[in-house]
Amino acid sequence: MNNKKYRNTFFIIVSIIGGVFIISPIILRVPIIRDFFSWFLKSLGNSDYKSSYIETFGAILGTFLAVAGTLWTQRKLDEITLKKELKESALIVYYDFYFALKDITTFVHSYILTKQPITNTIDDIEIYQKYRKKYRIYIDDNWMHNVAKLSSVLLTDEIKLIYKLYGDLCTIRNVFNSPTSDVSIEEEKLAYSIMLYEICNLEFALKYPIVPKISLKTEIENLMTKLKEISENSNIKQ
């Protein structure tokens, strides 16, 4: 951030000096300014020295302007590259969550409907395993790298939530993507508890038959909206 600030300041200063130099014939029409420069150049002696001084100054100024232009161009290219990387990272994280959370809410809804009366526990592990075998959880193994890039545009609480979600999804993935014989009942219950209490929001209408409405937690919905906005927005503020 400091390097960016210094480059901007340097470019502005050199641009101002260059602009003044370009319009100097107009500025020198002002009597007081013309008199000042005449006094300043008088110490250089004859006109050859004066011409040499002005040419040297112009060459040095041109070099500074070229350097400033290069820095400005590089800064713009860096900004474009960074925005592209941010959008790509946000898109990867968004779809990691979108597909995984969609499968989780669908699974929870399907499994809960098999239980009469409806409860929030694993009453029949065989039925539970039968339903969860239909699903697989896939997430990008390089997710930490993508989240690190997004730390410049997301709030601290949002970053913490992303890390927590990925941790929860890894726990659920280890259960869903493994044969039932390789997963203990405690691991099954932990995964189900995470889905039910940490990810999903359940609403029950007071009518019969009872059909639960399964949705994501509000903070997760808000995070998904933010990630989608970043992935689609061409004017990302950092």
C-alpha atoms as an extended CHARMM CRD file, in Angstrom:
* protein
*
       238  EXT
         1         1  MET       CA              0.0000000000        0.0000000000        0.0000000000  PROA      1               0.0000000000
         2         2  ASN       CA              2.8290000000        2.4160000000        0.8800000000  PROA      2               0.0000000000
         3         3  ASN       CA              4.6700000000        1.6650000000       -2.3860000000  PROA      3               0.0000000000
         4         4  LYS       CA              1.4800000000        2.3740000000       -4.3080000000  PROA      4               0.0000000000
         5         5  LYS       CA              1.0600000000        5.6720000000       -2.4420000000  PROA      5               0.0000000000
         6         6  TYR       CA              4.6550000000        6.7500000000       -3.1500000000  PROA      6               0.0000000000
         7         7  ARG       CA              4.3630000000        5.8760000000       -6.8450000000  PROA      7               0.0000000000
         8         8  ASN       CA              1.1590000000        7.8940000000       -7.1350000000  PROA      8               0.0000000000
         9         9  THR       CA              2.7560000000       10.8960000000       -5.3910000000  PROA      9               0.0000000000
        10        10  PHE       CA              5.8690000000       10.6930000000       -7.5810000000  PROA      10              0.0000000000
        11        11  PHE       CA              3.7610000000       10.4980000000      -10.7460000000  PROA      11              0.0000000000
        12        12  ILE       CA              1.6120000000       13.4790000000       -9.7090000000  PROA      12              0.0000000000
        13        13  ILE       CA              4.6300000000       15.6650000000       -8.8490000000  PROA      13              0.0000000000
        14        14  VAL       CA              6.4710000000       14.8510000000      -12.0870000000  PROA      14              0.0000000000
        15        15  SER       CA              3.2780000000       15.3540000000      -14.1080000000  PROA      15              0.0000000000
        16        16  ILE       CA              2.7680000000       18.7990000000      -12.5690000000  PROA      16              0.0000000000
        17        17  ILE       CA              6.3690000000       19.8070000000      -13.2900000000  PROA      17              0.0000000000
        18        18  GLY       CA              6.0790000000       18.4640000000      -16.8390000000  PROA      18              0.0000000000
        19        19  GLY       CA              2.8130000000       20.2950000000      -17.3740000000  PROA      19              0.0000000000
        20        20  VAL       CA              4.3230000000       23.5410000000      -16.1390000000  PROA      20              0.0000000000
        21        21  PHE       CA              7.3310000000       23.0590000000      -18.4420000000  PROA      21              0.0000000000
        22        22  ILE       CA              5.0810000000       22.4640000000      -21.4690000000  PROA      22              0.0000000000
        23        23  ILE       CA              3.0210000000       25.6000000000      -20.8890000000  PROA      23              0.0000000000
        24        24  SER       CA              6.0400000000       27.6690000000      -19.8080000000  PROA      24              0.0000000000
        25        25  PRO       CA              5.8540000000       29.9320000000      -22.9200000000  PROA      25              0.0000000000
        26        26  ILE       CA              2.4030000000       31.0230000000      -21.7460000000  PROA      26              0.0000000000
        27        27  ILE       CA              3.4450000000       31.3400000000      -18.1000000000  PROA      27              0.0000000000
        28        28  LEU       CA              6.4480000000       33.4850000000      -19.0590000000  PROA      28              0.0000000000
        29        29  ARG       CA              4.1000000000       36.0940000000      -20.4810000000  PROA      29              0.0000000000
        30        30  VAL       CA              3.2800000000       37.0430000000      -16.9070000000  PROA      30              0.0000000000
        31        31  PRO       CA              5.6540000000       39.9600000000      -16.1500000000  PROA      31              0.0000000000
        32        32  ILE       CA              6.6530000000       38.9830000000      -12.6200000000  PROA      32              0.0000000000
        33        33  ILE       CA              7.3950000000       35.3750000000      -13.6420000000  PROA      33              0.0000000000
        34        34  ARG       CA              9.3180000000       36.4970000000      -16.7440000000  PROA      34              0.0000000000
        35        35  ASP       CA             11.4010000000       38.8780000000      -14.6360000000  PROA      35              0.0000000000
        36        36  PHE       CA             12.1550000000       36.1300000000      -12.1130000000  PROA      36              0.0000000000
        37        37  PHE       CA             13.4080000000       33.6930000000      -14.7730000000  PROA      37              0.0000000000
        38        38  SER       CA             15.4110000000       36.4180000000      -16.4550000000  PROA      38              0.0000000000
        39        39  TRP       CA             17.1150000000       37.1240000000      -13.1200000000  PROA      39              0.0000000000
        40        40  PHE       CA             17.6390000000       33.4020000000      -12.4770000000  PROA      40              0.0000000000
        41        41  LEU       CA             19.1980000000       32.7170000000      -15.9020000000  PROA      41              0.0000000000
        42        42  LYS       CA             21.3170000000       35.8810000000      -15.8520000000  PROA      42              0.0000000000
        43        43  SER       CA             23.8910000000       34.1450000000      -13.6300000000  PROA      43              0.0000000000
        44        44  LEU       CA             24.5510000000       31.5820000000      -16.3720000000  PROA      44              0.0000000000
        45        45  GLY       CA             26.2580000000       34.1540000000      -18.5310000000  PROA      45              0.0000000000
        46        46  ASN       CA             25.9210000000       34.0160000000      -22.3000000000  PROA      46              0.0000000000
        47        47  SER       CA             23.0210000000       32.5440000000      -24.2390000000  PROA      47              0.0000000000
        48        48  ASP       CA             24.8700000000       29.2740000000      -25.0160000000  PROA      48              0.0000000000
        49        49  TYR       CA             24.9990000000       28.3710000000      -21.3240000000  PROA      49              0.0000000000
        50        50  LYS       CA             21.3540000000       29.2960000000      -20.9350000000  PROA      50              0.0000000000
        51        51  SER       CA             20.3290000000       27.1450000000      -23.9140000000  PROA      51              0.0000000000
        52        52  SER       CA             22.4180000000       24.2360000000      -22.6300000000  PROA      52              0.0000000000
        53        53  TYR       CA             20.8610000000       24.5240000000      -19.1740000000  PROA      53              0.0000000000
        54        54  ILE       CA             17.3180000000       24.5480000000      -20.5570000000  PROA      54              0.0000000000
        55        55  GLU       CA             18.0480000000       21.5770000000      -22.8700000000  PROA      55              0.0000000000
        56        56  THR       CA             19.5760000000       19.5840000000      -19.9980000000  PROA      56              0.0000000000
        57        57  PHE       CA             16.6660000000       20.3700000000      -17.7350000000  PROA      57              0.0000000000
        58        58  GLY       CA             14.2490000000       19.3270000000      -20.4830000000  PROA      58              0.0000000000
        59        59  ALA       CA             16.0820000000       16.0320000000      -21.0300000000  PROA      59              0.0000000000
        60        60  ILE       CA             16.0890000000       15.2300000000      -17.3090000000  PROA      60              0.0000000000
        61        61  LEU       CA             12.4330000000       16.1320000000      -17.0380000000  PROA      61              0.0000000000
        62        62  GLY       CA             11.6200000000       13.9700000000      -20.0630000000  PROA      62              0.0000000000
        63        63  THR       CA             13.3890000000       11.0340000000      -18.4260000000  PROA      63              0.0000000000
        64        64  PHE       CA             11.4070000000       11.4990000000      -15.2120000000  PROA      64              0.0000000000
        65        65  LEU       CA              8.1790000000       11.7050000000      -17.1960000000  PROA      65              0.0000000000
        66        66  ALA       CA              9.0540000000        8.4860000000      -19.0310000000  PROA      66              0.0000000000
        67        67  VAL       CA              9.7630000000        6.7300000000      -15.7200000000  PROA      67              0.0000000000
        68        68  ALA       CA              6.5560000000        8.1040000000      -14.2050000000  PROA      68              0.0000000000
        69        69  GLY       CA              4.5770000000        6.9540000000      -17.2510000000  PROA      69              0.0000000000
        70        70  THR       CA              6.0760000000        3.4750000000      -16.9730000000  PROA      70              0.0000000000
        71        71  LEU       CA              5.1990000000        3.2960000000      -13.2640000000  PROA      71              0.0000000000
        72        72  TRP       CA              1.6480000000        4.4630000000      -13.9430000000  PROA      72              0.0000000000
        73        73  THR       CA              1.2090000000        1.9030000000      -16.7310000000  PROA      73              0.0000000000
        74        74  GLN       CA              2.6090000000       -0.8830000000      -14.5430000000  PROA      74              0.0000000000
        75        75  ARG       CA              0.2930000000        0.1280000000      -11.6820000000  PROA      75              0.0000000000
        76        76  LYS       CA             -2.7250000000       -0.0630000000      -13.9840000000  PROA      76              0.0000000000
        77        77  LEU       CA             -1.6290000000       -3.4700000000      -15.2750000000  PROA      77              0.0000000000
        78        78  ASP       CA             -1.1270000000       -4.6900000000      -11.6870000000  PROA      78              0.0000000000
        79        79  GLU       CA             -4.5990000000       -3.4530000000      -10.7330000000  PROA      79              0.0000000000
        80        80  ILE       CA             -6.1840000000       -5.2300000000      -13.7000000000  PROA      80              0.0000000000
        81        81  THR       CA             -4.3270000000       -8.4620000000      -12.8720000000  PROA      81              0.0000000000
        82        82  LEU       CA             -5.2640000000       -8.2490000000       -9.1900000000  PROA      82              0.0000000000
        83        83  LYS       CA             -8.9360000000       -7.6150000000       -9.9710000000  PROA      83              0.0000000000
        84        84  LYS       CA             -8.9590000000      -10.5840000000      -12.3300000000  PROA      84              0.0000000000
        85        85  GLU       CA             -7.3980000000      -12.8360000000       -9.6780000000  PROA      85              0.0000000000
        86        86  LEU       CA             -9.8650000000      -11.6070000000       -7.0500000000  PROA      86              0.0000000000
        87        87  LYS       CA            -12.8210000000      -12.3080000000       -9.3100000000  PROA      87              0.0000000000
        88        88  GLU       CA            -11.5030000000      -15.7780000000      -10.1420000000  PROA      88              0.0000000000
        89        89  SER       CA            -10.8880000000      -16.6010000000       -6.4670000000  PROA      89              0.0000000000
        90        90  ALA       CA            -14.3350000000      -15.3370000000       -5.4620000000  PROA      90              0.0000000000
        91        91  LEU       CA            -15.9420000000      -17.3910000000       -8.2380000000  PROA      91              0.0000000000
        92        92  ILE       CA            -14.1310000000      -20.5820000000       -7.1780000000  PROA      92              0.0000000000
        93        93  VAL       CA            -15.0740000000      -20.1320000000       -3.5140000000  PROA      93              0.0000000000
        94        94  TYR       CA            -18.6550000000      -19.2340000000       -4.4340000000  PROA      94              0.0000000000
        95        95  TYR       CA            -19.1980000000      -22.3670000000       -6.5030000000  PROA      95              0.0000000000
        96        96  ASP       CA            -17.4060000000      -24.5370000000       -3.9380000000  PROA      96              0.0000000000
        97        97  PHE       CA            -20.0320000000      -23.4210000000       -1.4450000000  PROA      97              0.0000000000
        98        98  TYR       CA            -22.9390000000      -23.2780000000       -3.8960000000  PROA      98              0.0000000000
        99        99  PHE       CA            -22.8120000000      -26.9060000000       -5.0070000000  PROA      99              0.0000000000
       100       100  ALA       CA            -21.7490000000      -28.3590000000       -1.6300000000  PROA      100             0.0000000000
       101       101  LEU       CA            -24.3740000000      -26.4280000000        0.3500000000  PROA      101             0.0000000000
       102       102  LYS       CA            -27.0810000000      -27.2160000000       -2.2120000000  PROA      102             0.0000000000
       103       103  ASP       CA            -26.4010000000      -30.9440000000       -1.7990000000  PROA      103             0.0000000000
       104       104  ILE       CA            -26.3200000000      -30.6120000000        1.9740000000  PROA      104             0.0000000000
       105       105  THR       CA            -29.6790000000      -28.8230000000        2.2240000000  PROA      105             0.0000000000
       106       106  THR       CA            -31.2160000000      -31.3150000000       -0.2110000000  PROA      106             0.0000000000
       107       107  PHE       CA            -29.8690000000      -34.2330000000        1.7990000000  PROA      107             0.0000000000
       108       108  VAL       CA            -31.0670000000      -32.8490000000        5.1430000000  PROA      108             0.0000000000
       109       109  HSD       CA            -34.5240000000      -32.2020000000        3.7230000000  PROA      109             0.0000000000
       110       110  SER       CA            -34.7690000000      -35.6860000000        2.2040000000  PROA      110             0.0000000000
       111       111  TYR       CA            -33.5260000000      -37.4540000000        5.3230000000  PROA      111             0.0000000000
       112       112  ILE       CA            -35.7310000000      -35.5180000000        7.7440000000  PROA      112             0.0000000000
       113       113  LEU       CA            -38.8350000000      -36.3920000000        5.6990000000  PROA      113             0.0000000000
       114       114  THR       CA            -38.1290000000      -40.1030000000        6.2380000000  PROA      114             0.0000000000
       115       115  LYS       CA            -38.5860000000      -39.7570000000        9.9870000000  PROA      115             0.0000000000
       116       116  GLN       CA            -42.0140000000      -39.8570000000       11.5730000000  PROA      116             0.0000000000
       117       117  PRO       CA            -42.3980000000      -38.0230000000       13.8000000000  PROA      117             0.0000000000
       118       118  ILE       CA            -39.7970000000      -35.5680000000       12.5170000000  PROA      118             0.0000000000
       119       119  THR       CA            -36.8100000000      -35.1820000000       14.8480000000  PROA      119             0.0000000000
       120       120  ASN       CA            -33.3650000000      -33.6810000000       14.5960000000  PROA      120             0.0000000000
       121       121  THR       CA            -31.3630000000      -36.8030000000       15.3870000000  PROA      121             0.0000000000
       122       122  ILE       CA            -29.9960000000      -39.8280000000       13.5650000000  PROA      122             0.0000000000
       123       123  ASP       CA            -32.5580000000      -42.3970000000       14.6640000000  PROA      123             0.0000000000
       124       124  ASP       CA            -31.7770000000      -45.0060000000       12.0290000000  PROA      124             0.0000000000
       125       125  ILE       CA            -28.1580000000      -45.0480000000       10.9530000000  PROA      125             0.0000000000
       126       126  GLU       CA            -28.8550000000      -47.3990000000        8.0420000000  PROA      126             0.0000000000
       127       127  ILE       CA            -31.4430000000      -45.0630000000        6.5130000000  PROA      127             0.0000000000
       128       128  TYR       CA            -29.1230000000      -42.1220000000        7.1050000000  PROA      128             0.0000000000
       129       129  GLN       CA            -26.2340000000      -43.8740000000        5.3640000000  PROA      129             0.0000000000
       130       130  LYS       CA            -28.5140000000      -44.9430000000        2.5210000000  PROA      130             0.0000000000
       131       131  TYR       CA            -29.4440000000      -41.3440000000        1.7830000000  PROA      131             0.0000000000
       132       132  ARG       CA            -26.0300000000      -39.8100000000        2.2430000000  PROA      132             0.0000000000
       133       133  LYS       CA            -24.4260000000      -42.3420000000       -0.1500000000  PROA      133             0.0000000000
       134       134  LYS       CA            -26.2400000000      -40.5460000000       -2.9740000000  PROA      134             0.0000000000
       135       135  TYR       CA            -24.1670000000      -37.4080000000       -2.4390000000  PROA      135             0.0000000000
       136       136  ARG       CA            -20.5450000000      -36.3840000000       -2.8810000000  PROA      136             0.0000000000
       137       137  ILE       CA            -18.9060000000      -33.1870000000       -1.6510000000  PROA      137             0.0000000000
       138       138  TYR       CA            -16.2840000000      -31.6080000000       -3.9080000000  PROA      138             0.0000000000
       139       139  ILE       CA            -14.2330000000      -28.5690000000       -2.9570000000  PROA      139             0.0000000000
       140       140  ASP       CA            -11.0900000000      -27.0340000000       -4.4150000000  PROA      140             0.0000000000
       141       141  ASP       CA             -8.0030000000      -28.3540000000       -2.6270000000  PROA      141             0.0000000000
       142       142  ASN       CA             -6.3060000000      -24.9810000000       -3.1610000000  PROA      142             0.0000000000
       143       143  TRP       CA             -9.0460000000      -23.1160000000       -1.2750000000  PROA      143             0.0000000000
       144       144  MET       CA             -6.6730000000      -21.5210000000        1.2620000000  PROA      144             0.0000000000
       145       145  HSD       CA             -4.8450000000      -19.7390000000       -1.5540000000  PROA      145             0.0000000000
       146       146  ASN       CA             -8.1190000000      -18.3410000000       -2.9020000000  PROA      146             0.0000000000
       147       147  VAL       CA             -9.2800000000      -17.2150000000        0.5390000000  PROA      147             0.0000000000
       148       148  ALA       CA             -5.9470000000      -15.4800000000        1.1770000000  PROA      148             0.0000000000
       149       149  LYS       CA             -6.4520000000      -13.3900000000       -1.9730000000  PROA      149             0.0000000000
       150       150  LEU       CA             -9.9670000000      -12.4340000000       -0.8790000000  PROA      150             0.0000000000
       151       151  SER       CA             -8.7340000000      -11.1360000000        2.4800000000  PROA      151             0.0000000000
       152       152  SER       CA             -8.1180000000       -7.7280000000        0.8790000000  PROA      152             0.0000000000
       153       153  VAL       CA            -11.8040000000       -7.2250000000       -0.0240000000  PROA      153             0.0000000000
       154       154  LEU       CA            -13.6630000000       -9.1330000000        2.7010000000  PROA      154             0.0000000000
       155       155  LEU       CA            -14.2300000000       -8.2880000000        6.3550000000  PROA      155             0.0000000000
       156       156  THR       CA            -12.4050000000      -10.2240000000        9.0610000000  PROA      156             0.0000000000
       157       157  ASP       CA            -15.6300000000      -11.9000000000       10.2080000000  PROA      157             0.0000000000
       158       158  GLU       CA            -16.3690000000      -12.9380000000        6.6200000000  PROA      158             0.0000000000
       159       159  ILE       CA            -12.9200000000      -14.5060000000        6.2540000000  PROA      159             0.0000000000
       160       160  LYS       CA            -13.4060000000      -16.3630000000        9.5520000000  PROA      160             0.0000000000
       161       161  LEU       CA            -16.7640000000      -17.6630000000        8.3310000000  PROA      161             0.0000000000
       162       162  ILE       CA            -15.1940000000      -18.8760000000        5.0720000000  PROA      162             0.0000000000
       163       163  TYR       CA            -12.4950000000      -20.7720000000        6.9820000000  PROA      163             0.0000000000
       164       164  LYS       CA            -15.1290000000      -22.2820000000        9.2730000000  PROA      164             0.0000000000
       165       165  LEU       CA            -17.3010000000      -23.3250000000        6.3260000000  PROA      165             0.0000000000
       166       166  TYR       CA            -14.4040000000      -24.9620000000        4.5430000000  PROA      166             0.0000000000
       167       167  GLY       CA            -13.4560000000      -26.7810000000        7.7470000000  PROA      167             0.0000000000
       168       168  ASP       CA            -17.0410000000      -27.9950000000        8.1590000000  PROA      168             0.0000000000
       169       169  LEU       CA            -17.2320000000      -29.0490000000        4.5010000000  PROA      169             0.0000000000
       170       170  CYS       CA            -13.9880000000      -31.0000000000        4.8500000000  PROA      170             0.0000000000
       171       171  THR       CA            -15.4780000000      -32.8570000000        7.8240000000  PROA      171             0.0000000000
       172       172  ILE       CA            -18.6750000000      -33.6150000000        5.8890000000  PROA      172             0.0000000000
       173       173  ARG       CA            -16.7080000000      -34.5800000000        2.7620000000  PROA      173             0.0000000000
       174       174  ASN       CA            -14.6600000000      -37.1170000000        4.7320000000  PROA      174             0.0000000000
       175       175  VAL       CA            -17.9330000000      -38.8120000000        5.7030000000  PROA      175             0.0000000000
       176       176  PHE       CA            -19.9100000000      -38.4700000000        2.4670000000  PROA      176             0.0000000000
       177       177  ASN       CA            -17.0560000000      -39.4800000000        0.1630000000  PROA      177             0.0000000000
       178       178  SER       CA            -16.0010000000      -42.5340000000        2.1900000000  PROA      178             0.0000000000
       179       179  PRO       CA            -17.4560000000      -46.0500000000        2.2590000000  PROA      179             0.0000000000
       180       180  THR       CA            -19.8250000000      -46.5770000000        5.1900000000  PROA      180             0.0000000000
       181       181  SER       CA            -17.5160000000      -49.2620000000        6.5490000000  PROA      181             0.0000000000
       182       182  ASP       CA            -14.7180000000      -46.6830000000        6.9200000000  PROA      182             0.0000000000
       183       183  VAL       CA            -16.8020000000      -44.1630000000        8.8720000000  PROA      183             0.0000000000
       184       184  SER       CA            -17.6600000000      -44.4920000000       12.5490000000  PROA      184             0.0000000000
       185       185  ILE       CA            -21.0860000000      -43.6590000000       13.9520000000  PROA      185             0.0000000000
       186       186  GLU       CA            -19.5000000000      -40.7830000000       15.8960000000  PROA      186             0.0000000000
       187       187  GLU       CA            -18.1700000000      -39.2970000000       12.6430000000  PROA      187             0.0000000000
       188       188  GLU       CA            -21.5820000000      -39.7220000000       10.9950000000  PROA      188             0.0000000000
       189       189  LYS       CA            -23.2600000000      -37.9230000000       13.8940000000  PROA      189             0.0000000000
       190       190  LEU       CA            -20.6750000000      -35.1210000000       13.8740000000  PROA      190             0.0000000000
       191       191  ALA       CA            -21.2000000000      -34.5020000000       10.1610000000  PROA      191             0.0000000000
       192       192  TYR       CA            -24.9790000000      -34.5210000000       10.5850000000  PROA      192             0.0000000000
       193       193  SER       CA            -24.7800000000      -32.1740000000       13.5680000000  PROA      193             0.0000000000
       194       194  ILE       CA            -22.6910000000      -29.7020000000       11.5470000000  PROA      194             0.0000000000
       195       195  MET       CA            -25.1550000000      -29.8060000000        8.6620000000  PROA      195             0.0000000000
       196       196  LEU       CA            -28.1850000000      -29.4210000000       10.8750000000  PROA      196             0.0000000000
       197       197  TYR       CA            -27.0000000000      -26.8330000000       13.3800000000  PROA      197             0.0000000000
       198       198  GLU       CA            -24.0970000000      -24.9650000000       11.7530000000  PROA      198             0.0000000000
       199       199  ILE       CA            -25.2100000000      -24.7610000000        8.1210000000  PROA      199             0.0000000000
       200       200  CYS       CA            -28.9570000000      -25.3020000000        7.7910000000  PROA      200             0.0000000000
       201       201  ASN       CA            -31.8730000000      -23.3470000000        9.1410000000  PROA      201             0.0000000000
       202       202  LEU       CA            -35.0550000000      -25.3700000000        9.7430000000  PROA      202             0.0000000000
       203       203  GLU       CA            -38.5770000000      -23.9500000000        9.7770000000  PROA      203             0.0000000000
       204       204  PHE       CA            -41.6950000000      -25.9720000000       10.4670000000  PROA      204             0.0000000000
       205       205  ALA       CA            -45.1990000000      -24.8640000000        9.5450000000  PROA      205             0.0000000000
       206       206  LEU       CA            -47.9260000000      -25.5460000000       12.0910000000  PROA      206             0.0000000000
       207       207  LYS       CA            -49.9780000000      -27.7590000000        9.8260000000  PROA      207             0.0000000000
       208       208  TYR       CA            -50.2570000000      -31.4010000000        8.9040000000  PROA      208             0.0000000000
       209       209  PRO       CA            -48.4710000000      -33.0520000000        7.2450000000  PROA      209             0.0000000000
       210       210  ILE       CA            -45.4090000000      -31.3270000000        8.6160000000  PROA      210             0.0000000000
       211       211  VAL       CA            -43.0840000000      -30.3380000000        5.7930000000  PROA      211             0.0000000000
       212       212  PRO       CA            -39.8930000000      -28.6320000000        6.9740000000  PROA      212             0.0000000000
       213       213  LYS       CA            -38.4270000000      -25.6980000000        5.0800000000  PROA      213             0.0000000000
       214       214  ILE       CA            -34.6610000000      -26.0210000000        4.8420000000  PROA      214             0.0000000000
       215       215  SER       CA            -32.5250000000      -22.9750000000        4.0990000000  PROA      215             0.0000000000
       216       216  LEU       CA            -29.0130000000      -21.7370000000        4.8130000000  PROA      216             0.0000000000
       217       217  LYS       CA            -28.0960000000      -19.7210000000        7.8710000000  PROA      217             0.0000000000
       218       218  THR       CA            -28.5080000000      -15.9830000000        7.2800000000  PROA      218             0.0000000000
       219       219  GLU       CA            -24.7990000000      -15.2440000000        7.6550000000  PROA      219             0.0000000000
       220       220  ILE       CA            -24.0000000000      -17.8920000000        5.0430000000  PROA      220             0.0000000000
       221       221  GLU       CA            -26.5830000000      -16.4800000000        2.6320000000  PROA      221             0.0000000000
       222       222  ASN       CA            -25.0770000000      -13.0120000000        3.0810000000  PROA      222             0.0000000000
       223       223  LEU       CA            -21.5750000000      -14.3400000000        2.4610000000  PROA      223             0.0000000000
       224       224  MET       CA            -22.7090000000      -16.0980000000       -0.7140000000  PROA      224             0.0000000000
       225       225  THR       CA            -24.2290000000      -12.8510000000       -1.9600000000  PROA      225             0.0000000000
       226       226  LYS       CA            -20.9940000000      -10.9750000000       -1.2460000000  PROA      226             0.0000000000
       227       227  LEU       CA            -18.8590000000      -13.5640000000       -3.0490000000  PROA      227             0.0000000000
       228       228  LYS       CA            -21.1290000000      -13.4790000000       -6.0740000000  PROA      228             0.0000000000
       229       229  GLU       CA            -20.9680000000       -9.6750000000       -6.1860000000  PROA      229             0.0000000000
       230       230  ILE       CA            -17.1580000000       -9.7500000000       -6.1090000000  PROA      230             0.0000000000
       231       231  SER       CA            -17.0100000000      -12.3680000000       -8.8710000000  PROA      231             0.0000000000
       232       232  GLU       CA            -19.2560000000      -10.2500000000      -11.1140000000  PROA      232             0.0000000000
       233       233  ASN       CA            -18.1010000000       -6.7450000000      -10.2190000000  PROA      233             0.0000000000
       234       234  SER       CA            -15.5170000000       -5.0740000000      -12.4730000000  PROA      234             0.0000000000
       235       235  ASN       CA            -14.9530000000       -2.2010000000      -10.0130000000  PROA      235             0.0000000000
       236       236  ILE       CA            -13.6500000000       -3.9790000000       -6.9060000000  PROA      236             0.0000000000
       237       237  LYS       CA            -12.7060000000       -1.6120000000       -4.0880000000  PROA      237             0.0000000000
       238       238  GLN       CA             -9.7660000000       -2.6420000000       -1.9280000000  PROA      238             0.0000000000
